[in-house]
mmCIF file of C-alpha atoms in Angstrom:
data_model
loop_
_atom_site.group_PDB
_atom_site.id
_atom_site.type_symbol
_atom_site.label_atom_id
_atom_site.label_comp_id
_atom_site.label_asym_id
_atom_site.label_seq_id
_atom_site.Cartn_x
_atom_site.Cartn_y
_atom_site.Cartn_z
ATOM 1 C CA LEU A 1 -43.596 -22.716 26.082
ATOM 2 C CA VAL A 2 -46.153 -25.201 24.750
ATOM 3 C CA TYR A 3 -44.462 -28.019 26.687
ATOM 4 C CA TYR A 4 -44.481 -25.925 29.872
ATOM 5 C CA ALA A 5 -48.176 -25.130 29.475
ATOM 6 C CA LYS A 6 -48.962 -28.822 28.937
ATOM 7 C CA PHE A 7 -46.841 -29.750 31.972
ATOM 8 C CA LYS A 8 -48.667 -27.212 34.150
ATOM 9 C CA LYS A 9 -52.056 -28.451 32.940
ATOM 10 C CA GLU A 10 -51.150 -32.090 33.637
ATOM 11 C CA ASN A 11 -49.840 -31.207 37.095
ATOM 12 C CA ALA A 12 -53.009 -29.296 37.915
ATOM 13 C CA PHE A 13 -55.105 -32.304 36.849
ATOM 14 C CA ILE A 14 -53.002 -34.722 38.906
ATOM 15 C CA ARG A 15 -53.121 -32.465 41.963
ATOM 16 C CA THR A 16 -56.904 -32.092 41.721
ATOM 17 C CA MET A 17 -57.454 -35.755 40.959
ATOM 18 C CA PHE A 18 -55.206 -37.369 43.560
ATOM 19 C CA SER A 19 -55.328 -34.984 46.521
ATOM 20 C CA ARG A 20 -58.354 -36.941 47.757
ATOM 21 C CA TYR A 21 -56.800 -40.378 47.302
ATOM 22 C CA VAL A 22 -53.178 -40.241 48.480
ATOM 23 C CA ASN A 23 -51.128 -38.527 51.172
ATOM 24 C CA LYS A 24 -49.112 -35.374 50.499
ATOM 25 C CA ASP A 25 -45.779 -37.189 50.103
ATOM 26 C CA VAL A 26 -47.133 -39.565 47.460
ATOM 27 C CA LEU A 27 -48.814 -36.645 45.686
ATOM 28 C CA GLN A 28 -45.549 -34.711 45.513
ATOM 29 C CA LYS A 29 -43.694 -37.757 44.145
ATOM 30 C CA LEU A 30 -46.432 -38.210 41.580
ATOM 31 C CA LEU A 31 -46.194 -34.577 40.490
ATOM 32 C CA HIS A 32 -42.431 -34.836 40.065
ATOM 33 C CA SER A 33 -42.435 -38.250 38.431
ATOM 34 C CA ASN A 34 -41.783 -38.502 34.713
ATOM 35 C CA SER A 35 -43.381 -41.909 34.336
ATOM 36 C CA GLY A 36 -45.466 -42.595 37.447
ATOM 37 C CA TYR A 37 -48.937 -41.747 36.269
ATOM 38 C CA LYS A 38 -50.958 -43.258 33.468
ATOM 39 C CA GLU A 39 -54.624 -42.716 32.666
ATOM 40 C CA SER A 40 -55.279 -46.457 32.821
ATOM 41 C CA GLU A 41 -53.082 -49.507 33.224
ATOM 42 C CA LYS A 42 -52.951 -53.085 34.428
ATOM 43 C CA ARG A 43 -51.021 -53.249 37.700
ATOM 44 C CA TYR A 44 -50.231 -55.831 40.355
ATOM 45 C CA ILE A 45 -51.667 -54.253 43.482
ATOM 46 C CA THR A 46 -52.595 -55.109 47.040
ATOM 47 C CA VAL A 47 -56.231 -54.384 47.840
ATOM 48 C CA PHE A 48 -57.696 -53.625 51.281
ATOM 49 C CA PHE A 49 -61.376 -53.888 52.214
ATOM 50 C CA SER A 50 -62.745 -53.053 55.658
ATOM 51 C CA ASP A 51 -66.297 -53.153 56.938
ATOM 52 C CA LEU A 52 -67.883 -52.395 60.286
ATOM 53 C CA ARG A 53 -69.872 -55.305 61.682
ATOM 54 C CA GLY A 54 -73.473 -54.648 62.676
ATOM 55 C CA PHE A 55 -73.160 -50.959 61.919
ATOM 56 C CA THR A 56 -76.462 -50.741 60.024
ATOM 57 C CA ASP A 57 -78.489 -51.760 63.090
ATOM 58 C CA PHE A 58 -76.391 -49.519 65.317
ATOM 59 C CA SER A 59 -76.788 -46.527 63.003
ATOM 60 C CA GLU A 60 -80.588 -46.756 63.212
ATOM 61 C CA THR A 61 -80.376 -45.829 66.909
ATOM 62 C CA LEU A 62 -78.667 -42.517 66.115
ATOM 63 C CA GLU A 63 -79.936 -39.159 64.973
ATOM 64 C CA PRO A 64 -78.730 -38.141 61.474
ATOM 65 C CA GLU A 65 -76.389 -35.518 62.895
ATOM 66 C CA GLU A 66 -74.874 -38.003 65.351
ATOM 67 C CA LEU A 67 -74.412 -40.607 62.632
ATOM 68 C CA THR A 68 -72.721 -38.121 60.294
ATOM 69 C CA GLU A 69 -70.353 -36.901 63.008
ATOM 70 C CA LEU A 70 -69.498 -40.450 64.041
ATOM 71 C CA LEU A 71 -68.837 -41.655 60.500
ATOM 72 C CA ASN A 72 -66.766 -38.602 59.602
ATOM 73 C CA ASP A 73 -64.532 -39.164 62.621
ATOM 74 C CA TYR A 74 -64.280 -42.886 61.865
ATOM 75 C CA PHE A 75 -63.348 -42.352 58.221
ATOM 76 C CA ALA A 76 -60.807 -39.661 59.116
ATOM 77 C CA ARG A 77 -59.010 -42.100 61.404
ATOM 78 C CA MET A 78 -59.094 -44.919 58.877
ATOM 79 C CA VAL A 79 -57.759 -42.712 56.081
ATOM 80 C CA SER A 80 -54.991 -41.422 58.345
ATOM 81 C CA GLU A 81 -53.731 -44.957 59.011
ATOM 82 C CA ILE A 82 -53.899 -45.908 55.323
ATOM 83 C CA PHE A 83 -52.059 -42.729 54.341
ATOM 84 C CA LYS A 84 -49.340 -43.477 56.909
ATOM 85 C CA GLN A 85 -48.542 -46.571 54.855
ATOM 86 C CA ASN A 86 -48.722 -44.699 51.514
ATOM 87 C CA GLY A 87 -51.961 -46.350 50.491
ATOM 88 C CA THR A 88 -54.453 -45.021 47.950
ATOM 89 C CA VAL A 89 -57.955 -44.618 49.384
ATOM 90 C CA ASP A 90 -60.307 -45.692 46.629
ATOM 91 C CA LYS A 91 -63.777 -45.155 48.068
ATOM 92 C CA PHE A 92 -66.200 -45.357 50.975
ATOM 93 C CA ILE A 93 -69.136 -47.723 50.499
ATOM 94 C CA GLY A 94 -71.561 -47.132 53.338
ATOM 95 C CA ASP A 95 -69.293 -47.723 56.329
ATOM 96 C CA ALA A 96 -66.795 -49.772 54.300
ATOM 97 C CA VAL A 97 -63.395 -48.569 53.092
ATOM 98 C CA MET A 98 -61.579 -49.718 49.977
ATOM 99 C CA ALA A 99 -57.910 -48.904 49.470
ATOM 100 C CA PHE A 100 -54.994 -50.257 47.474
ATOM 101 C CA TRP A 101 -51.202 -50.125 47.181
ATOM 102 C CA ASN A 102 -48.721 -50.026 44.284
ATOM 103 C CA ALA A 103 -50.700 -47.517 42.211
ATOM 104 C CA PRO A 104 -50.572 -44.777 41.040
ATOM 105 C CA LEU A 105 -46.876 -45.103 42.006
ATOM 106 C CA PRO A 106 -44.928 -48.319 42.588
ATOM 107 C CA ILE A 107 -44.485 -49.113 46.282
ATOM 108 C CA GLU A 108 -41.876 -51.546 47.534
ATOM 109 C CA ASN A 109 -43.250 -54.335 49.747
ATOM 110 C CA HIS A 110 -46.792 -53.078 49.217
ATOM 111 C CA GLU A 111 -48.259 -56.246 50.742
ATOM 112 C CA ARG A 112 -46.537 -55.481 54.032
ATOM 113 C CA CYS A 113 -47.717 -51.852 53.869
ATOM 114 C CA ALA A 114 -51.323 -53.024 53.569
ATOM 115 C CA ILE A 115 -50.960 -55.303 56.587
ATOM 116 C CA LYS A 116 -49.443 -52.487 58.646
ATOM 117 C CA ALA A 117 -52.388 -50.306 57.645
ATOM 118 C CA ALA A 118 -54.813 -53.039 58.705
ATOM 119 C CA ILE A 119 -53.196 -53.285 62.134
ATOM 120 C CA GLY A 120 -53.140 -49.490 62.403
ATOM 121 C CA THR A 121 -56.828 -49.155 61.541
ATOM 122 C CA GLN A 122 -57.780 -51.808 64.099
ATOM 123 C CA GLU A 123 -55.812 -49.937 66.767
ATOM 124 C CA ALA A 124 -57.421 -46.671 65.658
ATOM 125 C CA LEU A 125 -60.857 -48.300 65.984
ATOM 126 C CA GLU A 126 -60.079 -49.292 69.574
ATOM 127 C CA LYS A 127 -59.317 -45.651 70.421
ATOM 128 C CA PHE A 128 -62.419 -44.548 68.522
ATOM 129 C CA ASN A 129 -64.577 -46.941 70.551
ATOM 130 C CA LYS A 130 -63.177 -45.708 73.863
ATOM 131 C CA GLU A 131 -63.656 -42.050 72.981
ATOM 132 C CA HIS A 132 -67.197 -42.496 71.678
ATOM 133 C CA GLY A 133 -68.327 -45.090 74.211
ATOM 134 C CA VAL A 134 -69.172 -47.675 71.543
ATOM 135 C CA ALA A 135 -68.040 -51.242 70.840
ATOM 136 C CA LEU A 136 -67.749 -51.448 67.073
ATOM 137 C CA LYS A 137 -65.811 -54.257 65.406
ATOM 138 C CA MET A 138 -64.295 -54.281 61.943
ATOM 139 C CA GLY A 139 -63.382 -57.007 59.480
ATOM 140 C CA ILE A 140 -60.529 -56.459 57.000
ATOM 141 C CA GLY A 141 -59.621 -58.477 53.923
ATOM 142 C CA ILE A 142 -56.321 -58.108 52.044
ATOM 143 C CA HIS A 143 -55.388 -59.680 48.722
ATOM 144 C CA SER A 144 -52.803 -59.087 45.985
ATOM 145 C CA GLY A 145 -53.374 -59.533 42.273
ATOM 146 C CA PHE A 146 -53.662 -57.815 38.931
ATOM 147 C CA ALA A 147 -56.273 -55.107 38.389
ATOM 148 C CA VAL A 148 -57.057 -52.392 35.909
ATOM 149 C CA VAL A 149 -56.320 -49.104 37.651
ATOM 150 C CA GLY A 150 -57.278 -45.738 36.243
ATOM 151 C CA ASN A 151 -59.752 -42.921 35.822
ATOM 152 C CA ILE A 152 -63.256 -44.343 35.460
ATOM 153 C CA GLY A 153 -66.372 -42.269 34.815
ATOM 154 C CA GLY A 154 -67.782 -39.578 32.580
ATOM 155 C CA SER A 155 -67.127 -35.904 32.013
ATOM 156 C CA GLU A 156 -69.303 -34.908 34.979
ATOM 157 C CA ARG A 157 -67.827 -37.334 37.486
ATOM 158 C CA ILE A 158 -64.619 -39.326 37.351
ATOM 159 C CA SER A 159 -62.846 -41.465 39.944
ATOM 160 C CA TYR A 160 -59.452 -43.089 40.207
ATOM 161 C CA THR A 161 -60.246 -46.692 41.036
ATOM 162 C CA ALA A 162 -59.251 -50.341 40.625
ATOM 163 C CA LEU A 163 -61.338 -52.954 38.839
ATOM 164 C CA GLY A 164 -60.986 -56.706 38.380
ATOM 165 C CA ASP A 165 -61.134 -60.121 39.995
ATOM 166 C CA SER A 166 -58.536 -59.210 42.607
ATOM 167 C CA VAL A 167 -60.816 -56.465 43.912
ATOM 168 C CA ASN A 168 -63.813 -58.816 44.049
ATOM 169 C CA THR A 169 -61.699 -61.469 45.778
ATOM 170 C CA THR A 170 -60.618 -59.001 48.451
ATOM 171 C CA SER A 171 -64.232 -58.101 49.144
ATOM 172 C CA ARG A 172 -65.105 -61.784 49.550
ATOM 173 C CA ILE A 173 -62.140 -62.323 51.878
ATOM 174 C CA GLU A 174 -63.346 -59.476 54.080
ATOM 175 C CA GLY A 175 -66.814 -61.002 54.036
ATOM 176 C CA ILE A 176 -65.646 -64.253 55.631
ATOM 177 C CA THR A 177 -63.690 -62.700 58.504
ATOM 178 C CA LYS A 178 -66.805 -63.072 60.667
ATOM 179 C CA LYS A 179 -67.111 -66.771 59.727
ATOM 180 C CA TYR A 180 -63.585 -67.451 60.978
ATOM 181 C CA GLY A 181 -63.897 -65.135 63.965
ATOM 182 C CA VAL A 182 -60.971 -62.929 62.991
ATOM 183 C CA ASN A 183 -60.556 -59.203 62.425
ATOM 184 C CA ILE A 184 -57.962 -59.406 59.634
ATOM 185 C CA LEU A 185 -57.753 -62.053 56.927
ATOM 186 C CA ILE A 186 -55.089 -62.103 54.206
ATOM 187 C CA SER A 187 -54.816 -64.241 51.095
ATOM 188 C CA GLY A 188 -52.129 -66.770 50.211
ATOM 189 C CA GLU A 189 -50.765 -64.368 47.594
ATOM 190 C CA VAL A 190 -50.039 -61.813 50.299
ATOM 191 C CA VAL A 191 -48.460 -64.409 52.603
ATOM 192 C CA GLY A 192 -46.289 -65.709 49.755
ATOM 193 C CA ALA A 193 -45.040 -62.245 48.861
ATOM 194 C CA ILE A 194 -44.064 -61.505 52.465
ATOM 195 C CA LYS A 195 -42.261 -64.842 52.833
ATOM 196 C CA LYS A 196 -40.184 -64.035 49.751
ATOM 197 C CA VAL A 197 -39.052 -60.762 51.310
ATOM 198 C CA ASP A 198 -38.335 -62.340 54.696
#
């Protein structure tokens, strides 16, 4: 009885915690996994950073209600594409999106999943632009490496997130997509992992 109560409590916490970060299939696997979830751990993950180019200037031409509606639709589409590839949506930073793969559950060929998500989000942005009559462009950086993944925060607010050099590297990779005139830029670690599989 004590074990059952503990199990129910842990499941309730996991459901509440991860329903915002992962799709329903991953959540169900996590709930039924005996060893998938840990409060904090060092994992080899693939990180995804996207950012809309010139969005700050564009947003200043919109009314607050218009901006909110536009961003909500944009984020919904981005999250949908990331979830299709079993990614974990970490956070929104302004108009940027951070996501990662291979945590909280292991994902086979997670580097390839991240690339598929990047292509999917770019295609989703094209549809978004046509429907809203805008011409937004997005840069995406993808990198694989070790990171500390877990619940970070205090009693009032806690988030499941990834921290470490690999996360910072991914952000920098996204930042130089404009310099090279590309929409998606991936690191050598990601390329190497895909070549091994192929």
